[in-house]
Amino acid sequence: MHIDIISIVPDLLKSPFDHSIMKRAADKGLLSIDVVNLRTFGLGLHRQTDDYAYGGGAGMVMMCEPLDACISELKSKRNYDHVIYLTPDGKTFNQKTANHLSCMENLLLICGHYKGIDQRIRDLHVTMEISIGDFVLSGGELAAAMVVDAIGRLLPGVLNDETSALTDSFQDNLLAPPVFTRPAEFKGLKVPDVLLSGHDRKIDEWRYEQSLKITKERRPDLLDD
Ligand code: ADE
């Protein structure tokens, strides 16, 4: 999979993909990521990329021309399955969307700043709008990093244990059960006997019951889906 990310602060996206599972994905040739500096397409001597909002009000708007030039150049080199704009007024990102996007070949992500991007870029180019939650970040970069991470770890071959993504929270609309590792007793707290029993079916049942219990307590909405 290839992902291009358009940003006015590309440095913000330098490190998130250089470690751990994302690095492994890149090293194995399963995921390549390019961060494109929108400033290169900025207007005039100052490489302007934003301007005052028509109609007034506080906050700048990211201009059409630099974004259109940048997106058009990228589109001339690659066919994107989706052009995704990260924005708090997008559809809330979840595991289902991550699963869906992990099946794509090429994605283009646009990081907004200030009051967002000119609506005409959304009308002309954007095919999907994603929010990572009901709060406002100062830019789309951290949201993009989260979305790429959630997608990247699902690509076949990225995780060592192929089944481990399938047992993540949310994959069955259930939160994950508690996990334990050595020692079997720590500060008087014991690992549940069933996990030490070696009885696979009983362990699976226990984990499922725990998942159900925790989901009922913390996220009953997931069980309505
Ligand atoms: N940009 C600013 N806030 C955001 C959010 N909550 N989700 C996605 N992009 C954003």
Short mmCIF file of C-alpha atoms and ligand atoms in Angstrom, two decimals:
data_model
loop_
_atom_site.label_atom_id
_atom_site.label_comp_id
_atom_site.label_asym_id
_atom_site.label_seq_id
_atom_site.Cartn_x
_atom_site.Cartn_y
_atom_site.Cartn_z
CA MET A 1 0.00 0.00 0.00
CA HIS A 2 1.15 3.55 -0.67
CA ILE A 3 -0.05 6.58 1.30
CA ASP A 4 0.65 10.21 0.39
CA ILE A 5 0.00 12.84 3.07
CA ILE A 6 -0.34 16.55 2.27
CA SER A 7 0.75 18.82 5.13
CA ILE A 8 1.99 22.34 5.84
CA VAL A 9 4.03 20.97 8.78
CA PRO A 10 5.61 17.81 7.33
CA ASP A 11 8.10 17.65 10.24
CA LEU A 12 5.21 16.64 12.50
CA LEU A 13 4.98 13.40 10.53
CA LYS A 14 8.70 12.60 10.49
CA SER A 15 8.87 10.27 13.45
CA PRO A 16 5.52 8.43 13.89
CA PHE A 17 6.21 5.98 11.06
CA ASP A 18 9.90 5.41 11.87
CA HIS A 19 9.39 3.04 14.78
CA SER A 20 7.99 -0.28 15.82
CA ILE A 21 5.27 -1.84 13.68
CA MET A 22 5.09 1.01 11.12
CA LYS A 23 8.83 0.76 10.54
CA ARG A 24 8.53 -2.99 10.11
CA ALA A 25 5.77 -2.44 7.53
CA ALA A 26 8.05 -0.09 5.60
CA ASP A 27 11.12 -2.35 5.93
CA LYS A 28 9.12 -5.29 4.58
CA GLY A 29 7.99 -3.16 1.62
CA LEU A 30 4.33 -3.51 2.65
CA LEU A 31 3.68 0.19 3.27
CA SER A 32 5.31 3.28 1.79
CA ILE A 33 4.46 6.77 2.97
CA ASP A 34 5.37 10.12 1.41
CA VAL A 35 4.70 13.39 3.18
CA VAL A 36 4.25 16.20 0.68
CA ASN A 37 4.93 19.77 1.79
CA LEU A 38 2.02 21.92 0.65
CA ARG A 39 4.22 25.04 0.99
CA THR A 40 5.99 24.02 -2.23
CA PHE A 41 2.70 24.78 -3.97
CA GLY A 42 2.10 28.01 -2.01
CA LEU A 43 1.41 31.30 -3.80
CA GLY A 44 3.90 34.13 -4.28
CA LEU A 45 7.15 34.98 -2.55
CA HIS A 46 5.84 33.84 0.84
CA ARG A 47 4.42 30.57 -0.45
CA GLN A 48 1.01 31.51 0.91
CA THR A 49 -1.36 28.61 1.57
CA ASP A 50 -4.14 30.28 3.62
CA ASP A 51 -6.26 33.42 3.50
CA TYR A 52 -9.10 35.19 5.34
CA ALA A 53 -12.54 33.58 5.28
CA TYR A 54 -15.17 35.11 3.01
CA GLY A 55 -17.98 36.39 5.19
CA GLY A 56 -15.57 37.30 7.98
CA GLY A 57 -15.03 35.68 11.34
CA ALA A 58 -11.95 34.49 13.17
CA GLY A 59 -9.53 32.03 11.60
CA MET A 60 -7.90 31.48 8.23
CA VAL A 61 -8.94 29.08 5.49
CA MET A 62 -6.57 26.91 3.45
CA MET A 63 -6.70 28.17 -0.14
CA CYS A 64 -7.91 26.30 -3.22
CA GLU A 65 -5.01 26.93 -5.58
CA PRO A 66 -2.09 25.36 -3.65
CA LEU A 67 -4.20 22.37 -2.61
CA ASP A 68 -5.61 21.83 -6.10
CA ALA A 69 -2.14 22.08 -7.69
CA CYS A 70 -0.68 19.64 -5.15
CA ILE A 71 -3.53 17.12 -5.38
CA SER A 72 -3.63 17.31 -9.19
CA GLU A 73 0.11 16.67 -9.46
CA LEU A 74 -0.16 13.68 -7.13
CA LYS A 75 -3.21 12.37 -9.00
CA SER A 76 -1.30 12.58 -12.30
CA LYS A 77 1.21 10.06 -10.88
CA ARG A 78 -1.12 7.69 -9.02
CA ASN A 79 -4.68 6.44 -8.96
CA TYR A 80 -6.03 6.92 -5.45
CA ASP A 81 -8.73 4.66 -4.04
CA HIS A 82 -9.65 7.47 -1.67
CA VAL A 83 -8.74 11.12 -1.13
CA ILE A 84 -9.27 11.55 2.61
CA TYR A 85 -9.62 14.85 4.43
CA LEU A 86 -8.95 14.74 8.19
CA THR A 87 -11.45 17.05 9.84
CA PRO A 88 -13.45 17.21 13.09
CA ASP A 89 -16.67 17.39 11.04
CA GLY A 90 -15.90 14.12 9.24
CA LYS A 91 -17.32 10.69 10.01
CA THR A 92 -15.86 9.25 13.22
CA PHE A 93 -13.05 6.81 12.49
CA ASN A 94 -13.43 3.27 13.81
CA GLN A 95 -12.05 -0.24 13.31
CA LYS A 96 -14.54 -0.96 10.53
CA THR A 97 -13.22 1.97 8.49
CA ALA A 98 -9.63 0.92 9.29
CA ASN A 99 -10.40 -2.59 8.02
CA HIS A 100 -11.98 -1.17 4.86
CA LEU A 101 -9.08 1.20 4.14
CA SER A 102 -6.48 -1.52 4.77
CA CYS A 103 -7.79 -3.25 1.63
CA MET A 104 -6.92 -0.24 -0.59
CA GLU A 105 -3.80 0.20 -2.70
CA ASN A 106 -3.26 3.97 -2.76
CA LEU A 107 -4.55 6.61 -0.37
CA LEU A 108 -4.12 10.37 -0.29
CA LEU A 109 -4.59 12.11 3.07
CA ILE A 110 -5.05 15.87 3.43
CA CYS A 111 -4.23 17.52 6.76
CA GLY A 112 -6.18 20.69 7.45
CA HIS A 113 -5.21 23.64 9.66
CA TYR A 114 -6.90 26.76 11.01
CA LYS A 115 -10.62 26.80 10.06
CA GLY A 116 -10.04 24.05 7.50
CA ILE A 117 -9.76 23.82 3.74
CA ASP A 118 -11.85 25.72 1.16
CA GLN A 119 -15.11 23.80 0.60
CA ARG A 120 -14.45 23.62 -3.15
CA ILE A 121 -11.45 21.31 -2.61
CA ARG A 122 -13.75 19.03 -0.66
CA ASP A 123 -16.29 19.15 -3.48
CA LEU A 124 -13.72 18.62 -6.22
CA HIS A 125 -11.31 16.06 -4.78
CA VAL A 126 -12.23 14.60 -1.41
CA THR A 127 -13.97 11.20 -1.38
CA MET A 128 -13.94 10.51 2.37
CA GLU A 129 -13.88 12.76 5.44
CA ILE A 130 -12.57 11.36 8.71
CA SER A 131 -12.67 12.66 12.28
CA ILE A 132 -10.75 10.85 14.99
CA GLY A 133 -13.12 12.05 17.72
CA ASP A 134 -15.29 14.84 19.05
CA PHE A 135 -12.48 17.26 19.85
CA VAL A 136 -10.47 19.74 17.82
CA LEU A 137 -6.74 19.31 17.18
CA SER A 138 -4.60 22.17 15.93
CA GLY A 139 -4.05 20.32 12.66
CA GLY A 140 -4.85 17.07 10.87
CA GLU A 141 -1.32 15.63 11.13
CA LEU A 142 -1.77 13.73 14.41
CA ALA A 143 -5.12 12.46 13.16
CA ALA A 144 -3.45 11.30 9.92
CA ALA A 145 -0.72 9.53 11.92
CA MET A 146 -3.37 7.67 13.92
CA VAL A 147 -5.33 6.64 10.84
CA VAL A 148 -2.17 5.43 9.04
CA ASP A 149 -1.08 3.46 12.11
CA ALA A 150 -4.48 1.80 12.48
CA ILE A 151 -4.49 0.86 8.77
CA GLY A 152 -0.81 -0.11 8.52
CA ARG A 153 -0.88 -2.72 11.26
CA LEU A 154 -3.75 -4.51 9.46
CA LEU A 155 -1.81 -5.06 6.22
CA PRO A 156 -1.18 -8.78 5.71
CA GLY A 157 2.35 -9.66 6.83
CA VAL A 158 2.90 -6.60 9.01
CA LEU A 159 2.09 -8.19 12.38
CA ASN A 160 4.18 -11.21 13.31
CA ASP A 161 1.26 -13.20 14.68
CA GLU A 162 -1.31 -12.97 11.92
CA THR A 163 -4.18 -13.65 14.28
CA SER A 164 -3.30 -10.90 16.69
CA ALA A 165 -5.10 -8.11 14.78
CA LEU A 166 -8.21 -10.29 14.71
CA THR A 167 -8.31 -10.45 18.50
CA ASP A 168 -7.92 -6.67 18.96
CA SER A 169 -10.60 -4.63 20.67
CA PHE A 170 -13.45 -3.69 18.29
CA GLN A 171 -12.86 -6.46 15.72
CA ASP A 172 -16.03 -8.22 16.97
CA ASN A 173 -17.62 -5.05 18.34
CA LEU A 174 -16.19 -6.18 21.68
CA LEU A 175 -13.47 -4.67 23.85
CA ALA A 176 -10.45 -6.90 24.45
CA PRO A 177 -10.26 -9.06 27.61
CA PRO A 178 -7.59 -8.44 30.29
CA VAL A 179 -4.14 -9.84 29.57
CA PHE A 180 -1.43 -11.11 31.94
CA THR A 181 2.19 -12.20 31.68
CA ARG A 182 4.77 -13.52 34.16
CA PRO A 183 4.92 -13.66 37.17
CA ALA A 184 1.80 -15.68 38.03
CA GLU A 185 1.49 -13.71 41.28
CA PHE A 186 2.47 -10.05 41.75
CA LYS A 187 2.01 -8.06 44.97
CA GLY A 188 -0.61 -10.55 46.10
CA LEU A 189 -2.55 -10.35 42.82
CA LYS A 190 -2.93 -13.71 41.06
CA VAL A 191 -3.40 -14.45 37.37
CA PRO A 192 -6.83 -16.16 36.94
CA ASP A 193 -6.39 -19.94 37.30
CA VAL A 194 -8.06 -20.67 33.96
CA LEU A 195 -5.25 -18.89 32.07
CA LEU A 196 -2.71 -21.24 33.67
CA SER A 197 -4.84 -24.35 33.04
CA GLY A 198 -3.67 -24.99 29.47
CA HIS A 199 -7.32 -25.72 28.58
CA ASP A 200 -7.80 -23.84 25.28
CA ARG A 201 -11.60 -24.03 25.08
CA LYS A 202 -12.04 -22.86 28.68
CA ILE A 203 -9.56 -20.03 28.09
CA ASP A 204 -11.45 -18.91 24.97
CA GLU A 205 -14.74 -19.01 26.92
CA TRP A 206 -13.25 -17.00 29.80
CA ARG A 207 -11.85 -14.38 27.42
CA TYR A 208 -15.18 -14.08 25.62
CA GLU A 209 -17.08 -13.68 28.92
CA GLN A 210 -14.61 -11.04 30.08
CA SER A 211 -14.90 -9.17 26.75
CA LEU A 212 -18.66 -9.21 26.99
CA LYS A 213 -18.63 -8.03 30.63
CA ILE A 214 -16.19 -5.17 29.99
CA THR A 215 -18.05 -4.09 26.83
CA LYS A 216 -21.39 -4.07 28.71
CA GLU A 217 -19.85 -1.96 31.47
CA ARG A 218 -17.83 0.51 29.39
CA ARG A 219 -19.24 0.61 25.87
CA PRO A 220 -22.78 -0.82 25.79
CA ASP A 221 -23.32 1.12 22.55
CA LEU A 222 -21.00 -1.35 20.75
CA LEU A 223 -23.41 -4.19 21.54
CA ASP A 224 -26.30 -2.34 19.88
CA ASP A 225 -24.50 -2.34 16.49
N1 ADE B 1 -8.29 18.04 12.65
C1 ADE B 1 -8.55 18.74 13.76
N2 ADE B 1 -9.27 18.05 14.64
C2 ADE B 1 -9.48 16.82 14.05
C3 ADE B 1 -10.17 15.66 14.45
N3 ADE B 1 -10.82 15.57 15.61
N4 ADE B 1 -10.18 14.62 13.60
C4 ADE B 1 -9.56 14.69 12.41
N5 ADE B 1 -8.89 15.77 11.98
C5 ADE B 1 -8.85 16.82 12.79
#
